mmCIF file of C-alpha atoms in Angstrom:
data_model
loop_
_atom_site.group_PDB
_atom_site.id
_atom_site.type_symbol
_atom_site.label_atom_id
_atom_site.label_comp_id
_atom_site.label_asym_id
_atom_site.label_seq_id
_atom_site.Cartn_x
_atom_site.Cartn_y
_atom_site.Cartn_z
ATOM 1 C CA MET A 1 -36.261 -23.340 29.345
ATOM 2 C CA ILE A 2 -34.974 -19.773 28.838
ATOM 3 C CA PRO A 3 -36.663 -17.896 25.965
ATOM 4 C CA ARG A 4 -34.297 -17.457 23.000
ATOM 5 C CA SER A 5 -34.421 -13.629 23.076
ATOM 6 C CA ARG A 6 -33.508 -13.592 26.779
ATOM 7 C CA ALA A 7 -30.632 -16.041 26.222
ATOM 8 C CA THR A 8 -29.374 -13.927 23.320
ATOM 9 C CA GLY A 9 -29.516 -10.801 25.494
ATOM 10 C CA ARG A 10 -27.486 -12.520 28.197
ATOM 11 C CA ALA A 11 -24.920 -13.682 25.622
ATOM 12 C CA VAL A 12 -24.492 -10.106 24.362
ATOM 13 C CA ALA A 13 -24.175 -8.785 27.916
ATOM 14 C CA TYR A 14 -21.463 -11.342 28.732
ATOM 15 C CA LYS A 15 -19.542 -10.508 25.542
ATOM 16 C CA VAL A 16 -19.576 -6.812 26.447
ATOM 17 C CA PHE A 17 -18.665 -7.546 30.083
ATOM 18 C CA TYR A 18 -15.649 -9.697 29.202
ATOM 19 C CA ARG A 19 -14.304 -7.058 26.811
ATOM 20 C CA LEU A 20 -14.088 -4.528 29.642
ATOM 21 C CA PRO A 21 -10.759 -4.026 31.453
ATOM 22 C CA VAL A 22 -10.297 -6.361 34.451
ATOM 23 C CA GLY A 23 -10.412 -3.496 36.974
ATOM 24 C CA MET A 24 -13.720 -2.244 35.622
ATOM 25 C CA ARG A 25 -15.185 -5.774 35.654
ATOM 26 C CA ARG A 26 -14.164 -6.140 39.320
ATOM 27 C CA ARG A 27 -15.826 -2.842 40.245
ATOM 28 C CA LEU A 28 -19.035 -3.836 38.453
ATOM 29 C CA VAL A 29 -19.108 -7.213 40.207
ATOM 30 C CA ARG A 30 -18.535 -5.562 43.600
ATOM 31 C CA LEU A 31 -21.467 -3.231 42.954
ATOM 32 C CA ALA A 32 -23.807 -6.032 41.906
ATOM 33 C CA VAL A 33 -22.895 -8.860 44.283
ATOM 34 C CA PRO A 34 -24.080 -9.015 47.919
ATOM 35 C CA LYS A 35 -21.423 -8.178 50.504
ATOM 36 C CA TYR A 36 -20.642 -10.409 53.469
ATOM 37 C CA VAL A 37 -18.579 -9.911 56.598
ATOM 38 C CA VAL A 38 -16.468 -13.000 57.296
ATOM 39 C CA GLY A 39 -15.603 -14.199 60.779
ATOM 40 C CA ALA A 40 -13.816 -17.192 62.241
ATOM 41 C CA VAL A 41 -15.149 -19.266 65.147
ATOM 42 C CA THR A 42 -13.424 -22.043 67.082
ATOM 43 C CA LEU A 43 -15.152 -24.852 68.964
ATOM 44 C CA VAL A 44 -12.534 -25.873 71.545
ATOM 45 C CA ARG A 45 -13.220 -29.109 73.401
ATOM 46 C CA ASP A 46 -11.468 -30.445 76.502
ATOM 47 C CA SER A 47 -9.524 -33.494 75.293
ATOM 48 C CA GLU A 48 -9.536 -34.942 78.836
ATOM 49 C CA ALA A 49 -13.268 -34.625 79.510
ATOM 50 C CA GLU A 50 -15.350 -37.721 80.017
ATOM 51 C CA GLY A 51 -19.001 -38.250 79.190
ATOM 52 C CA THR A 52 -20.497 -35.703 76.823
ATOM 53 C CA GLY A 53 -17.383 -33.518 77.047
ATOM 54 C CA ARG A 54 -16.658 -29.900 77.825
ATOM 55 C CA LEU A 55 -16.504 -26.805 75.635
ATOM 56 C CA LEU A 56 -14.571 -23.566 76.087
ATOM 57 C CA LEU A 57 -16.883 -20.569 76.357
ATOM 58 C CA LEU A 58 -16.260 -16.868 76.932
ATOM 59 C CA ARG A 59 -18.215 -14.276 78.855
ATOM 60 C CA GLN A 60 -17.894 -10.981 77.004
ATOM 61 C CA PRO A 61 -19.481 -7.544 77.473
ATOM 62 C CA PRO A 62 -22.153 -6.901 78.480
ATOM 63 C CA GLY A 63 -21.639 -10.170 80.387
ATOM 64 C CA TYR A 64 -25.161 -11.614 80.361
ATOM 65 C CA SER A 65 -24.389 -14.692 78.299
ATOM 66 C CA TRP A 66 -21.567 -16.881 77.020
ATOM 67 C CA THR A 67 -20.055 -17.037 73.541
ATOM 68 C CA LEU A 68 -17.405 -18.911 71.556
ATOM 69 C CA PRO A 69 -13.915 -17.649 70.706
ATOM 70 C CA ALA A 70 -14.533 -15.768 67.474
ATOM 71 C CA GLY A 71 -13.854 -12.603 65.559
ATOM 72 C CA LEU A 72 -13.681 -10.935 62.187
ATOM 73 C CA LEU A 73 -10.996 -11.785 59.685
ATOM 74 C CA GLN A 74 -8.428 -9.172 58.777
ATOM 75 C CA ARG A 75 -8.090 -8.210 55.107
ATOM 76 C CA ALA A 76 -6.628 -11.136 53.111
ATOM 77 C CA GLU A 77 -6.297 -13.288 56.259
ATOM 78 C CA ALA A 78 -6.896 -17.009 55.806
ATOM 79 C CA PRO A 79 -9.900 -18.135 57.911
ATOM 80 C CA VAL A 80 -7.901 -20.769 59.828
ATOM 81 C CA VAL A 81 -5.226 -18.173 60.644
ATOM 82 C CA GLY A 82 -7.913 -15.756 61.856
ATOM 83 C CA ALA A 83 -9.469 -18.472 64.003
ATOM 84 C CA ALA A 84 -6.098 -19.256 65.630
ATOM 85 C CA ARG A 85 -5.420 -15.525 66.172
ATOM 86 C CA GLU A 86 -8.822 -14.864 67.740
ATOM 87 C CA LEU A 87 -8.528 -17.953 69.955
ATOM 88 C CA TYR A 88 -5.221 -16.652 71.321
ATOM 89 C CA GLU A 89 -6.402 -13.034 71.711
ATOM 90 C CA GLU A 90 -9.563 -14.000 73.571
ATOM 91 C CA SER A 91 -8.528 -17.011 75.653
ATOM 92 C CA GLY A 92 -4.737 -17.120 75.733
ATOM 93 C CA ILE A 93 -4.723 -20.519 73.980
ATOM 94 C CA ARG A 94 -2.002 -20.436 71.318
ATOM 95 C CA LEU A 95 -2.470 -23.106 68.649
ATOM 96 C CA SER A 96 -0.872 -23.161 65.243
ATOM 97 C CA PRO A 97 -3.440 -23.073 62.426
ATOM 98 C CA ASP A 98 -2.584 -26.665 61.475
ATOM 99 C CA ARG A 99 -4.004 -27.776 64.851
ATOM 100 C CA LEU A 100 -7.440 -26.442 63.852
ATOM 101 C CA ARG A 101 -9.605 -28.545 61.575
ATOM 102 C CA PRO A 102 -12.638 -27.383 59.637
ATOM 103 C CA ALA A 103 -15.949 -28.175 61.322
ATOM 104 C CA VAL A 104 -18.668 -29.789 59.218
ATOM 105 C CA PRO A 105 -20.256 -27.644 57.909
ATOM 106 C CA ASN A 106 -17.236 -25.341 57.772
ATOM 107 C CA ALA A 107 -19.116 -22.206 56.702
ATOM 108 C CA LEU A 108 -22.424 -20.926 58.045
ATOM 109 C CA VAL A 109 -24.032 -18.175 55.976
ATOM 110 C CA HIS A 110 -26.228 -15.899 58.064
ATOM 111 C CA ALA A 111 -29.141 -14.016 56.526
ATOM 112 C CA LYS A 112 -27.977 -10.730 58.059
ATOM 113 C CA GLY A 113 -24.870 -10.500 55.869
ATOM 114 C CA TRP A 114 -22.098 -12.412 57.548
ATOM 115 C CA VAL A 115 -20.396 -15.780 57.167
ATOM 116 C CA ASP A 116 -18.844 -17.764 60.003
ATOM 117 C CA MET A 117 -15.945 -20.060 59.116
ATOM 118 C CA VAL A 118 -16.001 -22.656 61.908
ATOM 119 C CA PHE A 119 -13.059 -24.709 63.138
ATOM 120 C CA GLU A 120 -12.570 -27.314 65.866
ATOM 121 C CA ALA A 121 -9.715 -28.174 68.220
ATOM 122 C CA GLU A 122 -9.083 -30.191 71.357
ATOM 123 C CA VAL A 123 -6.761 -29.224 74.193
ATOM 124 C CA PRO A 124 -6.249 -30.690 77.679
ATOM 125 C CA ALA A 125 -8.046 -28.339 80.083
ATOM 126 C CA SER A 126 -5.922 -29.383 83.072
ATOM 127 C CA THR A 127 -2.711 -28.062 81.488
ATOM 128 C CA THR A 128 -4.137 -25.231 79.367
ATOM 129 C CA GLU A 129 -3.919 -21.824 80.991
ATOM 130 C CA LEU A 130 -6.786 -19.502 80.105
ATOM 131 C CA THR A 131 -5.906 -15.798 80.005
ATOM 132 C CA VAL A 132 -8.414 -12.998 79.380
ATOM 133 C CA ASP A 133 -7.899 -9.252 79.176
ATOM 134 C CA GLY A 134 -10.893 -8.197 81.305
ATOM 135 C CA ALA A 135 -12.021 -5.727 78.642
ATOM 136 C CA GLU A 136 -12.952 -7.690 75.511
ATOM 137 C CA VAL A 137 -13.412 -10.898 77.508
ATOM 138 C CA TYR A 138 -14.413 -11.012 81.181
ATOM 139 C CA GLU A 139 -14.030 -14.738 81.700
ATOM 140 C CA ALA A 140 -13.086 -17.954 79.887
ATOM 141 C CA ALA A 141 -14.184 -21.299 81.301
ATOM 142 C CA TRP A 142 -14.868 -24.940 80.423
ATOM 143 C CA HIS A 143 -18.522 -25.977 80.485
ATOM 144 C CA PRO A 144 -20.042 -29.484 80.270
ATOM 145 C CA LEU A 145 -21.918 -29.941 76.999
ATOM 146 C CA ASP A 146 -24.928 -31.317 78.863
ATOM 147 C CA ASP A 147 -25.056 -28.325 81.267
ATOM 148 C CA LEU A 148 -24.210 -25.195 79.277
ATOM 149 C CA PRO A 149 -24.714 -21.741 80.816
ATOM 150 C CA ARG A 150 -26.922 -19.073 79.230
ATOM 151 C CA LEU A 151 -25.644 -18.678 75.673
ATOM 152 C CA SER A 152 -25.886 -15.651 73.420
ATOM 153 C CA ARG A 153 -28.537 -16.114 70.745
ATOM 154 C CA ALA A 154 -25.903 -16.276 67.973
ATOM 155 C CA THR A 155 -23.849 -18.856 69.914
ATOM 156 C CA ALA A 156 -26.882 -21.041 70.646
ATOM 157 C CA PHE A 157 -27.839 -20.907 66.989
ATOM 158 C CA LEU A 158 -24.337 -21.742 65.765
ATOM 159 C CA LEU A 159 -23.922 -24.618 68.231
ATOM 160 C CA GLY A 160 -27.310 -25.965 67.155
ATOM 161 C CA HIS A 161 -25.836 -26.616 63.704
ATOM 162 C CA TYR A 162 -23.404 -29.026 65.365
ATOM 163 C CA GLY A 163 -25.955 -30.777 67.564
ATOM 164 C CA ILE A 164 -24.848 -28.937 70.723
ATOM 165 C CA GLY A 165 -26.843 -26.873 73.212
ATOM 166 C CA PRO A 166 -30.466 -25.832 73.585
ATOM 167 C CA LEU A 167 -31.152 -25.719 69.831
ATOM 168 C CA ALA A 168 -29.556 -29.102 69.069
ATOM 169 C CA GLY A 169 -31.845 -31.056 66.774
ATOM 170 C CA GLU A 170 -33.923 -27.981 65.938
ATOM 171 C CA ILE A 171 -31.587 -26.608 63.268
ATOM 172 C CA PRO A 172 -30.831 -28.581 60.109
ATOM 173 C CA PRO A 173 -27.090 -29.366 60.086
ATOM 174 C CA THR A 174 -26.576 -27.773 56.667
ATOM 175 C CA GLY A 175 -29.408 -25.254 56.854
ATOM 176 C CA ARG A 176 -29.036 -21.533 56.355
ATOM 177 C CA ALA A 177 -28.509 -19.509 59.532
ATOM 178 C CA ALA A 178 -30.895 -16.692 60.415
#
């Protein structure tokens, strides 16, 4: 139970806050609330794969490990639109946003100040041409889920939330990312 004097103080503070002009309230909230960087990630599976399936992974600089198609959202960009844009920019796979569905969980909040909005899609690998620019992405390739290459730490952690990769089963499906 909140002490009466503390509750009264909060009530007064809210009354003052809501009498301020909207612009000033926004600025105050922005100063007081933690800031997050928001990115979009796409788990792209091979719709033709048998067995455990295959996942699209990218090898990006410095080239030691593999990652997922992902990137930061542009200002006011819808997460699903950002995911489709990043998928195309990094792999050459052009899908309309309505072909991407939210993964479960759809958002992973990382302790270091960013949020990943995660989406899923399936495409047939045999007829999907992968195109990389050689600068941002060195290579894009399909990898069997039961024989993944060396993953970046962030990718291994993210995939672990979906029961995939070396951390599968070690990370609670709805837990908070580190």
